[in-house]
Every structure is written in structure tokens, then in C-alpha cells.
Coordinates of C-alpha atoms in Angstrom, one line a residue:
Chain A
M1138 CA -1.6 -10.2 29.5
T1139 CA -3.0 -12.9 31.7
V1140 CA -3.9 -16.0 29.9
P1141 CA -7.1 -17.9 30.3
T1142 CA -6.7 -21.5 29.4
P1143 CA -7.2 -21.4 25.6
N1144 CA -9.2 -24.2 24.2
F1145 CA -8.3 -24.6 20.5
D1146 CA -10.6 -27.6 20.1
A1147 CA -12.0 -27.4 16.5
K1148 CA -15.6 -27.8 17.8
V1149 CA -15.2 -24.9 20.2
L1150 CA -13.8 -22.7 17.5
R1151 CA -16.5 -23.6 14.9
K1152 CA -19.2 -23.0 17.5
T1153 CA -17.7 -19.5 18.2
V1154 CA -17.7 -18.8 14.4
L1155 CA -21.4 -19.9 14.1
E1156 CA -22.4 -17.7 17.1
M1157 CA -20.6 -14.8 15.7
A1158 CA -21.9 -15.2 12.2
Y1159 CA -25.5 -15.6 13.5
S1160 CA -25.3 -12.6 15.8
G1161 CA -23.8 -10.4 13.1
A1162 CA -25.9 -12.0 10.2
T1163 CA -22.6 -12.3 8.3
V1164 CA -21.3 -14.3 5.4
H1165 CA -18.0 -16.1 4.7
I1166 CA -18.7 -19.0 7.1
G1167 CA -17.3 -21.5 4.6
C1168 CA -14.1 -19.6 4.2
A1169 CA -13.6 -19.6 8.0
F1170 CA -14.4 -23.3 8.5
S1171 CA -11.7 -24.5 6.1
I1172 CA -8.9 -23.0 8.1
I1173 CA -10.0 -23.9 11.6
E1174 CA -7.6 -26.8 12.2
I1175 CA -4.7 -24.9 10.6
L1176 CA -5.2 -22.0 13.0
A1177 CA -5.8 -24.3 16.0
V1178 CA -2.4 -26.0 15.4
L1179 CA -0.6 -22.7 14.7
Y1180 CA -1.9 -21.0 17.9
R1181 CA -1.5 -24.1 20.0
N1182 CA 1.9 -25.3 19.0
H1183 CA 3.8 -22.9 16.9
L1184 CA 3.1 -19.2 17.2
R1185 CA 5.2 -17.4 19.8
Y1186 CA 3.7 -14.4 21.5
P1187 CA 5.9 -13.3 24.5
T1188 CA 3.7 -12.7 27.5
N1189 CA 0.6 -13.5 25.4
D1190 CA 0.8 -9.9 24.0
P1191 CA -0.5 -9.8 20.4
R1192 CA 1.8 -6.9 19.6
A1193 CA 4.9 -8.1 21.5
A1194 CA 8.2 -7.3 20.0
G1195 CA 9.8 -10.5 18.8
R1196 CA 6.5 -12.3 18.2
D1197 CA 6.0 -14.6 15.2
Y1198 CA 3.9 -13.0 12.5
L1199 CA 0.6 -14.6 11.4
V1200 CA -0.7 -12.9 8.3
L1201 CA -4.2 -13.8 7.2
S1202 CA -3.9 -12.9 3.6
K1203 CA -7.2 -14.5 2.9
G1204 CA -9.0 -12.0 5.1
H1205 CA -12.4 -13.7 4.4
G1206 CA -11.6 -16.4 6.9
V1207 CA -11.1 -13.8 9.7
M1208 CA -13.9 -15.2 11.9
A1209 CA -11.8 -18.3 12.5
Q1210 CA -9.0 -16.1 13.7
Y1211 CA -11.3 -14.1 15.9
A1212 CA -12.4 -17.4 17.5
C1213 CA -8.8 -18.3 18.3
M1214 CA -8.2 -14.7 19.6
R1215 CA -11.1 -15.1 22.0
E1216 CA -9.5 -18.3 23.4
L1217 CA -6.3 -16.3 24.0
G1218 CA -8.2 -13.6 25.9
W1219 CA -7.5 -11.0 23.2
L1220 CA -11.1 -10.4 22.4
D1221 CA -13.9 -10.3 25.0
D1222 CA -17.4 -11.8 24.7
E1223 CA -19.0 -8.5 23.8
A1224 CA -16.9 -8.4 20.6
F1225 CA -18.8 -11.6 19.6
T1226 CA -22.3 -10.8 20.7
K1227 CA -22.1 -7.4 19.2
Y1228 CA -20.4 -8.4 16.0
F1229 CA -21.4 -6.1 13.1
A1230 CA -23.4 -3.9 15.5
N1231 CA -22.9 -0.2 14.7
G1232 CA -19.6 1.1 16.0
S1233 CA -18.1 -2.4 16.7
D1234 CA -14.4 -2.8 16.0
L1235 CA -14.3 -6.2 14.4
K1236 CA -15.0 -6.1 10.7
G1237 CA -15.9 -8.7 8.1
L1238 CA -12.4 -8.9 6.9
S1239 CA -9.0 -8.7 8.6
D1240 CA -8.1 -5.2 9.8
S1241 CA -4.6 -4.5 11.1
R1242 CA -5.8 -2.1 13.7
I1243 CA -7.1 -5.1 15.8
P1244 CA -4.2 -6.4 17.9
G1245 CA -3.5 -9.9 16.7
L1246 CA -4.3 -9.2 13.1
E1247 CA -1.2 -8.2 11.3
V1248 CA -2.6 -6.9 8.0
T1249 CA -5.7 -5.4 6.5
S1250 CA -6.7 -7.9 3.9
G1251 CA -9.7 -9.0 1.9
S1252 CA -8.4 -7.4 -1.2
L1253 CA -6.6 -10.5 -2.2
G1254 CA -2.9 -10.9 -2.9
H1255 CA -1.8 -8.2 -0.4
G1256 CA -1.0 -10.0 2.8
F1257 CA 1.5 -12.4 1.2
S1258 CA 3.7 -9.6 0.1
V1259 CA 3.5 -7.8 3.5
G1260 CA 4.4 -11.2 5.1
V1261 CA 7.4 -11.5 2.8
G1262 CA 8.5 -8.0 3.9
M1263 CA 8.1 -9.0 7.6
A1264 CA 10.2 -12.1 7.0
M1265 CA 12.8 -10.0 5.2
G1266 CA 12.7 -7.5 8.1
A1267 CA 13.3 -10.3 10.6
K1268 CA 16.1 -11.7 8.5
L1269 CA 17.8 -8.2 8.3
H1270 CA 17.4 -7.7 12.0
G1271 CA 18.8 -11.1 12.7
T1272 CA 15.9 -12.3 14.8
D1273 CA 14.5 -15.8 14.9
Q1274 CA 11.0 -14.7 14.2
K1275 CA 8.9 -16.7 11.8
T1276 CA 6.2 -15.4 9.4
Y1277 CA 3.2 -17.4 8.3
A1278 CA 1.0 -16.2 5.5
I1279 CA -2.3 -18.0 5.0
V1280 CA -3.6 -17.6 1.5
G1281 CA -6.6 -19.1 -0.3
D1282 CA -6.3 -21.2 -3.4
G1283 CA -8.5 -18.7 -5.2
E1284 CA -6.4 -15.9 -3.9
I1285 CA -3.3 -17.2 -5.7
N1286 CA -4.8 -16.2 -9.0
E1287 CA -3.4 -12.8 -8.0
G1288 CA -0.1 -11.8 -9.6
P1289 CA 1.6 -10.3 -6.5
I1290 CA 1.6 -13.8 -4.9
W1291 CA 4.0 -14.9 -7.5
E1292 CA 6.1 -11.7 -7.5
G1293 CA 6.5 -12.3 -3.7
A1294 CA 7.3 -16.0 -4.2
L1295 CA 10.2 -15.0 -6.6
F1296 CA 11.5 -12.5 -4.0
A1297 CA 11.2 -14.9 -1.0
A1298 CA 13.1 -17.6 -2.9
H1299 CA 15.7 -15.2 -4.3
H1300 CA 16.5 -13.9 -0.8
G1301 CA 16.4 -17.3 0.8
L1302 CA 13.7 -16.4 3.3
K1303 CA 13.7 -19.7 5.2
N1304 CA 11.8 -17.9 8.0
F1305 CA 8.7 -17.5 5.7
M1306 CA 5.9 -20.1 5.3
V1307 CA 3.0 -19.7 3.1
I1308 CA 0.0 -21.9 4.0
V1309 CA -2.4 -22.4 1.1
D1310 CA -5.9 -23.2 2.1
E1311 CA -6.8 -25.4 -0.9
N1312 CA -10.5 -25.8 -0.5
G1313 CA -11.1 -25.9 -4.2
F1314 CA -13.5 -23.0 -4.3
Q1315 CA -13.5 -19.3 -5.0
A1316 CA -16.3 -16.8 -4.9
M1317 CA -18.0 -17.8 -8.1
G1318 CA -17.3 -21.4 -8.4
S1319 CA -14.7 -24.1 -8.1
T1320 CA -11.0 -23.2 -8.8
E1321 CA -11.1 -25.9 -11.4
D1322 CA -13.9 -24.2 -13.3
V1323 CA -12.8 -20.6 -12.8
L1324 CA -9.0 -20.7 -13.4
K1325 CA -7.2 -24.0 -13.2
L1326 CA -4.3 -24.1 -10.7
G1327 CA -2.9 -27.5 -11.4
S1328 CA -0.5 -28.7 -8.7
I1329 CA 0.0 -25.9 -6.2
Q1330 CA 2.8 -27.8 -4.6
A1331 CA 4.6 -28.1 -8.0
K1332 CA 4.1 -24.4 -8.7
F1333 CA 5.7 -23.3 -5.4
E1334 CA 8.5 -25.9 -5.8
S1335 CA 9.2 -24.5 -9.2
F1336 CA 9.4 -21.0 -7.6
G1337 CA 12.1 -22.3 -5.2
F1338 CA 10.0 -23.2 -2.2
E1339 CA 10.2 -26.4 -0.1
A1340 CA 6.6 -27.6 -0.3
V1341 CA 4.5 -30.3 1.1
T1342 CA 0.8 -31.2 0.8
I1343 CA -1.3 -32.5 3.7
D1344 CA -4.8 -33.0 4.8
G1345 CA -5.7 -29.6 6.2
H1346 CA -8.2 -30.9 8.7
D1347 CA -5.8 -33.5 10.2
E1348 CA -4.2 -31.6 13.1
T1349 CA -1.5 -34.2 13.6
A1350 CA -0.5 -34.0 9.9
I1351 CA -0.5 -30.2 10.0
D1352 CA 1.5 -30.1 13.1
S1353 CA 4.2 -32.5 12.0
A1354 CA 4.4 -31.0 8.5
I1355 CA 5.0 -27.5 10.0
A1356 CA 7.6 -28.9 12.4
R1357 CA 9.4 -30.8 9.6
L1358 CA 9.5 -27.8 7.3
W1359 CA 11.0 -25.6 10.0
K1360 CA 13.6 -28.3 10.8
S1361 CA 14.6 -28.7 7.2
D1362 CA 18.0 -27.1 6.5
T1363 CA 17.4 -26.5 2.8
G1364 CA 17.5 -22.7 3.3
L1365 CA 14.3 -22.3 1.2
P1366 CA 11.1 -20.6 2.0
K1367 CA 8.3 -23.0 2.9
A1368 CA 4.9 -23.8 1.4
L1369 CA 2.4 -25.9 3.2
I1370 CA -0.5 -26.9 0.9
A1371 CA -3.5 -27.8 3.1
R1372 CA -6.2 -29.7 1.3
T1373 CA -9.4 -28.6 3.0
V1374 CA -13.1 -28.6 2.6
K1375 CA -14.9 -25.3 2.4
G1376 CA -17.6 -25.3 5.1
K1377 CA -15.9 -28.2 6.9
G1378 CA -17.8 -29.4 10.0
V1379 CA -21.4 -28.7 8.9
P1380 CA -22.5 -31.3 6.3
F1381 CA -24.9 -29.0 4.5
M1382 CA -22.2 -26.4 4.1
E1383 CA -19.4 -28.6 3.0
N1384 CA -18.3 -28.1 -0.6
N1385 CA -21.4 -25.9 -1.1
N1386 CA -20.2 -22.6 -2.3
I1387 CA -23.5 -20.8 -1.4
W1388 CA -22.0 -20.6 2.2
H1389 CA -19.5 -18.1 0.9
Y1390 CA -22.4 -15.7 0.8
T1391 CA -25.3 -17.2 2.7
R1392 CA -26.5 -15.9 6.2
L1393 CA -27.7 -18.2 8.9
N1394 CA -31.4 -18.2 9.8
P1395 CA -32.8 -19.6 13.1
D1396 CA -33.2 -23.1 11.5
T1397 CA -29.8 -23.3 9.7
Y1398 CA -28.1 -21.9 12.8
R1399 CA -29.6 -24.6 15.0
Q1400 CA -28.8 -27.3 12.6
A1401 CA -25.3 -26.1 12.1
L1402 CA -24.7 -25.9 15.9
S1403 CA -25.8 -29.4 16.4
A1404 CA -23.7 -30.6 13.5
V1405 CA -20.6 -29.0 15.0
A1406 CA -21.4 -30.3 18.4
G1407 CA -21.6 -33.8 17.0
E1408 CA -18.4 -33.5 15.2
S1409 CA -15.9 -36.1 16.2
T1410 CA -12.7 -34.9 17.8
Chain B
M91 CA 17.6 18.0 -8.6
R92 CA 18.6 14.4 -9.0
N93 CA 21.9 15.1 -7.2
A94 CA 20.0 16.6 -4.4
F95 CA 17.8 13.6 -4.2
S96 CA 20.8 11.2 -4.2
E97 CA 22.6 13.2 -1.6
A98 CA 19.5 13.2 0.7
L99 CA 19.1 9.5 0.3
V100 CA 22.7 8.8 1.2
R101 CA 22.6 11.2 4.1
L102 CA 19.4 9.8 5.5
A103 CA 20.6 6.2 5.1
K104 CA 24.0 6.8 6.6
A105 CA 22.4 8.5 9.6
D106 CA 19.8 5.8 10.1
P107 CA 20.6 2.1 9.4
N108 CA 16.9 1.4 9.3
V109 CA 16.5 3.4 6.1
L110 CA 16.1 0.9 3.2
L111 CA 16.0 1.9 -0.5
L112 CA 13.7 -0.4 -2.6
T113 CA 13.6 -0.1 -6.3
G114 CA 11.6 -1.9 -8.9
D115 CA 14.6 -2.3 -11.1
H116 CA 14.8 1.4 -11.9
G117 CA 17.4 4.1 -11.2
Y118 CA 20.5 2.6 -12.7
A119 CA 23.0 5.4 -12.5
L120 CA 21.0 7.4 -10.0
F121 CA 21.8 5.0 -7.2
D122 CA 25.5 4.5 -7.9
E123 CA 26.5 6.6 -4.9
F124 CA 23.9 5.0 -2.6
R125 CA 25.0 1.5 -3.5
K126 CA 28.6 2.4 -2.9
A127 CA 27.9 4.2 0.5
C128 CA 25.1 1.9 1.8
P129 CA 25.1 -1.4 -0.1
A130 CA 23.4 -3.3 2.7
Q131 CA 20.5 -0.9 2.6
Y132 CA 19.7 -1.3 -1.1
I133 CA 17.1 -3.8 -2.3
N134 CA 16.3 -4.3 -6.0
A135 CA 12.9 -5.9 -5.7
G136 CA 12.7 -6.8 -9.3
I137 CA 10.1 -5.7 -11.8
A138 CA 7.4 -6.4 -9.3
E139 CA 6.0 -3.2 -8.0
Q140 CA 2.9 -4.6 -6.2
N141 CA 5.0 -7.0 -4.2
M142 CA 7.6 -4.3 -3.5
V143 CA 5.0 -2.0 -1.9
G144 CA 3.5 -4.8 0.1
M145 CA 7.0 -5.8 1.3
A146 CA 7.8 -2.2 2.2
A147 CA 4.7 -2.3 4.5
G148 CA 6.0 -5.5 6.1
L149 CA 9.5 -4.0 6.4
A150 CA 8.1 -0.8 8.0
R151 CA 6.1 -3.0 10.5
T152 CA 9.4 -4.5 11.6
G153 CA 11.0 -1.1 12.2
F154 CA 12.6 -0.2 8.9
R155 CA 12.1 3.1 7.1
P156 CA 11.6 2.0 3.4
I157 CA 12.0 4.5 0.6
V158 CA 10.3 3.0 -2.4
Y159 CA 11.5 4.2 -5.8
G160 CA 10.0 3.9 -9.2
L161 CA 8.8 5.9 -12.2
S162 CA 5.7 7.8 -11.3
A163 CA 3.7 5.9 -13.9
F164 CA 4.2 2.8 -11.7
I165 CA 4.9 4.2 -8.2
P166 CA 2.2 5.3 -7.3
V167 CA -0.2 4.8 -10.2
R168 CA 0.3 1.0 -10.7
V169 CA 0.2 0.3 -6.9
V170 CA -2.5 2.8 -5.6
E171 CA -4.3 0.0 -3.8
Q172 CA -1.2 -1.4 -2.1
I173 CA -0.3 2.2 -1.0
K174 CA -3.8 2.7 0.4
L175 CA -4.3 -0.6 2.1
D176 CA -0.9 -1.9 3.1
V177 CA 0.8 1.4 3.9
A178 CA -1.4 4.5 4.4
H179 CA -4.1 2.7 6.3
D180 CA -1.7 2.4 9.2
K181 CA 0.3 5.6 8.6
L182 CA 3.4 3.4 8.1
P183 CA 6.6 5.4 7.6
V184 CA 7.2 4.6 3.9
I185 CA 8.3 7.2 1.4
F186 CA 7.3 6.6 -2.2
I187 CA 9.4 8.4 -4.9
G188 CA 7.7 8.7 -8.3
D189 CA 10.4 9.8 -10.7
G190 CA 9.9 11.2 -14.2
A191 CA 6.5 12.6 -13.5
G192 CA 4.7 14.5 -16.2
F193 CA 6.2 14.3 -19.7
V194 CA 9.8 13.5 -18.8
Y195 CA 9.7 10.3 -20.9
S196 CA 8.4 12.3 -23.8
H197 CA 9.7 9.8 -26.4
L198 CA 8.3 6.7 -24.8
G199 CA 4.6 7.4 -24.9
T200 CA 1.7 7.0 -22.6
S201 CA 3.0 4.0 -20.5
H202 CA 5.8 6.1 -19.1
Q203 CA 4.1 9.5 -18.8
S204 CA 2.3 10.4 -15.6
T205 CA -0.2 13.2 -15.4
E206 CA -2.7 11.6 -13.0
D207 CA -0.5 10.6 -10.1
I208 CA -1.5 13.5 -7.8
A209 CA -5.2 12.9 -8.5
C210 CA -4.7 9.2 -7.7
T211 CA -2.9 9.8 -4.4
R212 CA -4.4 12.9 -2.8
A213 CA -7.7 11.2 -2.0
I214 CA -6.0 8.5 0.0
P215 CA -6.3 9.3 3.8
D216 CA -3.1 9.7 5.8
L217 CA -1.0 9.9 2.7
S218 CA 1.0 13.2 2.2
V219 CA 1.8 14.3 -1.4
Y220 CA 4.9 16.4 -2.1
S221 CA 6.0 17.9 -5.4
P222 CA 9.3 19.7 -5.3
A223 CA 10.3 22.3 -7.9
D224 CA 14.1 22.4 -7.6
R225 CA 17.0 20.9 -5.7
F226 CA 16.4 23.0 -2.6
E227 CA 12.8 21.8 -2.4
V228 CA 13.9 18.2 -3.0
T229 CA 16.1 18.4 0.0
A230 CA 13.4 20.0 2.1
C231 CA 10.8 17.5 1.0
M232 CA 13.1 14.5 1.6
D233 CA 13.8 15.8 5.1
A234 CA 10.2 16.5 5.8
A235 CA 9.1 13.1 4.6
Y236 CA 11.7 11.3 6.8
Q237 CA 10.8 13.4 9.8
S238 CA 7.1 12.9 9.4
K239 CA 7.4 9.2 10.2
S240 CA 4.3 8.7 8.1
S241 CA 3.3 7.8 4.6
V242 CA 4.4 10.2 1.9
Y243 CA 4.3 10.2 -1.9
L244 CA 7.1 12.5 -3.4
R245 CA 6.6 13.4 -7.0
M246 CA 9.8 14.2 -9.0
G247 CA 9.2 15.7 -12.4
K248 CA 11.5 17.3 -14.9
S249 CA 14.7 17.8 -13.0
D250 CA 16.8 20.3 -15.0
R251 CA 14.7 23.4 -15.2
G252 CA 16.9 25.4 -12.8
D253 CA 16.5 26.7 -9.3
V254 CA 13.5 28.7 -8.1
H255 CA 14.9 29.4 -4.7
A256 CA 18.2 30.6 -3.5
A257 CA 18.5 28.3 -0.5
I258 CA 16.8 25.4 1.2
P259 CA 13.4 26.6 2.4
K260 CA 12.7 26.4 6.1
Q261 CA 8.9 26.8 6.1
K262 CA 6.8 24.2 7.8
I263 CA 5.1 21.3 5.9
G264 CA 2.1 22.6 4.0
A265 CA 3.4 26.1 3.3
L266 CA 3.3 27.7 -0.1
L267 CA 6.9 29.0 -0.8
Q268 CA 7.2 32.5 -2.3
A269 CA 9.5 32.2 -5.3
R270 CA 8.8 35.8 -6.4
P271 CA 7.5 38.6 -4.2
A272 CA 4.1 40.1 -4.8
N273 CA 3.5 43.8 -5.2
A274 CA -0.3 43.9 -4.9
A275 CA -0.8 42.8 -8.4
D276 CA -4.1 41.8 -9.9
I277 CA -2.7 38.4 -10.8
A278 CA -1.0 35.7 -8.6
F279 CA 0.7 32.5 -9.7
I280 CA 0.7 29.3 -7.8
A281 CA 2.6 26.4 -9.4
T282 CA 4.2 23.1 -8.6
G283 CA 7.1 21.0 -9.8
S284 CA 8.5 21.9 -13.2
M285 CA 5.9 24.6 -13.8
V286 CA 7.2 26.9 -11.1
R287 CA 10.1 27.8 -13.4
T288 CA 7.7 28.6 -16.2
A289 CA 5.5 30.7 -13.9
L290 CA 8.6 32.6 -12.8
D291 CA 9.6 33.3 -16.3
I292 CA 6.2 34.4 -17.4
A293 CA 5.7 36.7 -14.3
T294 CA 9.2 38.2 -14.7
A295 CA 8.6 39.0 -18.4
S296 CA 4.9 40.0 -18.4
Y297 CA 3.5 40.6 -14.9
P298 CA 6.3 42.2 -12.9
D299 CA 4.2 42.9 -9.9
A300 CA 2.8 39.4 -9.6
G301 CA 3.8 37.0 -6.9
V302 CA 4.8 33.5 -7.7
W303 CA 4.2 30.8 -5.1
S304 CA 5.6 27.3 -5.3
A305 CA 3.5 24.5 -3.8
P306 CA 5.9 21.7 -2.9
F307 CA 3.2 20.3 -0.5
I308 CA 0.1 19.3 -2.4
K309 CA -1.2 17.7 0.8
P310 CA -1.3 18.8 3.5
I311 CA -1.5 22.4 2.3
D312 CA -1.9 25.5 4.4
S313 CA -5.4 26.4 3.3
A314 CA -5.3 29.7 5.2
Q315 CA -2.3 30.8 3.2
V316 CA -3.9 29.7 0.0
A317 CA -7.0 31.7 0.9
A318 CA -4.9 34.7 1.7
V319 CA -3.2 34.6 -1.7
C320 CA -6.7 34.2 -3.4
R321 CA -8.1 37.1 -1.4
R322 CA -5.4 39.5 -2.5
A323 CA -5.6 38.8 -6.2
R324 CA -8.3 39.3 -8.8
T325 CA -7.1 36.3 -10.8
V326 CA -5.1 33.3 -9.7
V327 CA -3.2 31.2 -12.3
V328 CA -2.3 27.7 -11.2
L329 CA 0.2 25.8 -13.3
E330 CA 1.2 22.1 -13.1
E331 CA 2.5 19.4 -15.4
H332 CA -0.4 17.2 -14.4
S333 CA -4.0 16.8 -15.3
V334 CA -6.3 19.8 -14.5
L335 CA -8.5 17.1 -13.0
G336 CA -7.6 16.4 -9.4
G337 CA -4.2 18.1 -9.3
L338 CA -2.9 21.4 -7.7
G339 CA -5.5 23.4 -9.8
S340 CA -8.2 21.4 -8.1
V341 CA -6.7 21.9 -4.7
I342 CA -6.5 25.7 -5.1
A343 CA -10.0 25.9 -6.6
E344 CA -11.5 23.8 -3.8
I345 CA -10.0 26.0 -1.1
S346 CA -10.8 29.2 -3.0
A347 CA -14.4 28.2 -3.5
E348 CA -14.9 27.5 0.2
F349 CA -12.9 30.4 1.7
A350 CA -12.0 33.1 -0.8
P351 CA -13.8 33.0 -4.2
V352 CA -11.7 34.3 -7.0
R353 CA -11.3 33.6 -10.7
I354 CA -8.9 30.7 -11.2
L355 CA -7.2 29.7 -14.4
R356 CA -6.1 26.1 -14.2
I357 CA -3.2 25.4 -16.5
G358 CA -2.3 21.8 -16.9
V359 CA -3.0 18.7 -19.0
R360 CA -6.5 19.0 -20.4
D361 CA -7.8 15.5 -19.9
R362 CA -6.0 14.0 -22.9
F363 CA -3.2 11.5 -23.5
S364 CA -0.2 12.5 -25.6
H365 CA -0.8 11.7 -29.3
H366 CA 2.8 12.1 -30.6
C367 CA 6.3 11.6 -29.4
G368 CA 9.2 14.0 -29.5
T369 CA 11.4 16.1 -27.2
Y370 CA 10.1 17.2 -23.8
E371 CA 9.6 20.7 -25.2
Y372 CA 7.7 19.2 -28.1
L373 CA 5.3 17.4 -25.7
L374 CA 4.8 20.6 -23.7
N375 CA 3.8 22.3 -26.9
E376 CA 1.5 19.5 -27.9
H377 CA -0.3 19.9 -24.6
A378 CA -0.2 23.7 -24.9
L379 CA 2.0 23.8 -21.8
D380 CA 4.9 25.6 -23.5
R381 CA 5.6 29.2 -22.3
A382 CA 4.1 30.9 -25.4
A383 CA 0.9 28.9 -25.3
I384 CA 0.5 29.5 -21.5
E385 CA 1.0 33.2 -22.0
Q386 CA -1.7 33.3 -24.7
R387 CA -4.1 31.5 -22.4
I388 CA -3.5 33.9 -19.6
R389 CA -4.0 36.9 -21.9
D390 CA -7.3 35.4 -23.3
F391 CA -8.5 34.6 -19.7
L392 CA -7.7 38.1 -18.5
A393 CA -9.4 39.6 -21.5
A394 CA -12.5 37.6 -20.9
T395 CA -12.7 38.6 -17.2

């Protein structure tokens, strides 16, 4: 596949998400905005796709277990030339392929998620598969902090640690919110890093909007020779990049109108890089 | 039946190094032979069925052929959503084995009994549902599941009820298998799993001209063949060790209603949990699924026709 020059600038990606959300009149904008920098760093510096083919054998696996953030991934896939402009202008039109949650039939999306706590286990299976095949493929699973209420996350964490899946990295988008409120109010998580460490992961916590910090933490975790699976806890802001959306959970559900769309676009355009 | 299952597992795994057996900490003695023959292809995923099924999807995506084993109360019932979303949605080649279906765990109570697993799985698109009756059907079903390269749930019920065939059946997937020839009788029997043996015993004793068909393939099923059986009989009796809601009885009634209306007596679990514990035979009796109770129901039904 020929490669356009991808621009994983966070402003560009957020603008794409806004355009998409506005044209499709869709929700989950806040869920997408908290993982923009994480995805930008992964696609720019870490994920390996031979010949830019999203289904290439030997690729690294990126599992978006928190399928609600899928618009952020679509935005990256557009930069890679995997999705054309029509997919964005006709988002949510009758008969369109792209759905409101991750669907594995779209090349570039590895799992069908949105029902939470599924992708993590599928990712553990992919990492186990790569280990058994003896390849150097890496698997990343992005989960939400609300999502880790789900039991299978911890079943899979036990398995990954027991089998020494050092090719597996979970990235927790710790934005502090889930559908109905703050994680603190709904079901207290305590220290996510300490939880994964106690399950046998090598874990670090970073600012999930600081691309340099994300990049070096991922590189450091892969370089480590502990033989443990990895957990990157990314402290993020739900709705990051648009002040009136930040830490305001109504943007889990709210649709853009012409006014909020215009305001959001200008906020994103003014975002410092 | 269990030997045939173990033999098929070992044979498939030896022939294809990508076959992996995953168990949720069940099948202690059953897998002795497998663990000896193919230790590198055996994964005990722990008592964590949801993760096990998700992982099986991930392993299948990397080229493996997972066979996921558990008790049918857990695989598939506990993990219906993982089967639907992680596996069947993409027709991944994963075979689910639900062992001990029906009242096999008669002493353990409701948690280990499984009379809703067919109903839970047959509505999932792109998931096949098999229910073998004897060792020959087990072999045929395992081979069919492996060759289909798609998602299959294989239900294994009471395993020691004896053979219903004389050899491994060669019919194609979806076929009803004739376990007893029909001589143009008024009544025809269609049964699955453990109840094929019961149907044979009843037909042999009381309805000597009646045909008995075994349905090892609940889905897909050859609806033309089912309709043909319904067309030739005045009464069809369907037997299963499963709820009458959503099981084989429903399958046959649905096809009959659409293509060949006939009176159908659905013999199965009548929308109730077990109340007591006891031997397998005791539990069948509690649910009016012992031979005498079934014979009485057939007589009553025919008299009311």
C-alpha cells in the first residue's frame, strides 16, 4: 500500500475526530480525545506494519479494547491512507462501514469491542500466539480505566503474568471517568499501577498527553529485561483539547451542534503543539 | 464416547501442530493421553473461562486452531458473549467443547447442569452447533468441526449410553442420521445426544415400524430432510436432554411449521430446574425423561390426536 505522509499531529487528529463526530452526529468524543496522543505515538514510532498493510503478516497488534475511542483510531488510519475521505464525510450514513465502536472487519481494527473487557483477553491470546510462533511481534491493548471494572481483565492479567508474556503491553487510559460518573464515585480503583504490579506486570504511570513521556516510557518498557508483561498507565483528561469538554462527562453522550462544533474546532486549532 | 473424543483430539493435534487444547481447569483424567502425546499443545487457562475464550480468539487470529474445553454449564453458557463477539463474529476456527451437558452432574445441582446451552448458542450467527449421540458421532463431529475451519460448539452429554450406529457415519454436515429404518409408520422419532438411545429403545419395543433419526447437527440442519421426515409421518416425537424451549424440538417444529406441518411431541426439560439430587437415572425420572415416563407421554399424545 502506498503511504501518504501521515501527520499524527494531535491537532490534526482531533480536528478529524470533530469533523467525523459532527458529520455523523455521534457521541463518545471525550473517549476519543483522551487517547489521541497515545495513538499518535504508537502509530508514529512503535507499531510495525510491513508495507503499510493493516493486515500484514508479522505486524504488531493494536487492540482497542475500549472501543468507544475508535474515532481517534479512525483519524490515525486516515493519515496512514487506510481510510478514504468518504468514510469520514459519510460517517454513520446508511450502509457505511465504520461503526460507532471498533469492528474487526475493518482492516486496521483487530477486535470487535465496545462490550468492555473483551479486547484485553483477545490481545493476550495474540501475544501468546506470537510467543508460541516465536515471532518478535508485540501486542498493545488499550483499555479504559472504567473498563477495568470488568473481571476478564484480571483473569487475563493473571494469565499474561503466569506465561511471561513480555511481548504484551496494556495501556490504561486513566481519564477518571466512566459512563455514569467518575471512577472514584462509581467503583474506586485505587492505584492502577500497584494493581498491575501486584498481578506481575512491570508498570509505569505517565502523563498520557505528553508525547515525549509516552514515547520514552514505551521504549523503556520494551527494553526492560524483566521478562514481565507491561502496563503503561496513562493519566489523561477525558475530552482533552476542547476546554468545555475537558473533564465534563456529558461529552461521553453529547452530540455537536453547529455552535459547539465551531467552538470545538477553534479550540483544537488553537491548541499548542 | 470419551475415548473417541480423546482419540480425535490427539489425532487432530498430532496431524496439525497449530491445534491447541485450552481448558478452564477441567478434564483431569480425560486429557492424560493428550498431555502425554502433545504437551506443548495443551494450555490450562485456569478457572477463567471468559479470558480463555477471548484468548482463543486471539490465538485463532495468529493461525492456531484452538479447541476450548469446559463443562457445558460454563462453555458455552457462561461465555456466550465472548463466543458471539470475539469468535463467531469473524468465523474464527475455534471449537468449543461443552462436556457433561444435560443432567450428567446429577448430584451437583443446577450450577453444573446444562439444559439451555443449545438455545443459547443456536441463535448466534456463524456458529455451528453439534450434539453427538455415540462414539461414532463424536468422531464424525470432531472431524467435521476441524474441517469446517469455522466456529463450532460441540455438546457432549451422557457418554455411556451405548452405540446408536454401527460405524462412523459419512453423511455430510447437517444430515439427520438414520439410527433405525422406517417402514412407513405413523410415528417418527428424531432425537439428539443421550436421548437417541432412549428413542431407539422405545421404538424397538413399542413402535417396530417407526424410524429413528439422530440429529448430531443441530445447526446447520438439512431442513429438506427434516421436512421429508415430517411429511411421511402423522406424528413426530422429538427427544432431547435439553429444554423444550429453543432446543432440537424447537428446530424441528420451526421447520415443520414452515414446510411440512405435522403434530410434534417435544420431549425434553419442561422449563424447570432440578429440585432434588440423586443418580442420573433419578434426575431423568424427576424430569419425566426416563423411558417409562416418555412412553406414557407418547401414548397420551397419540390418544389425544
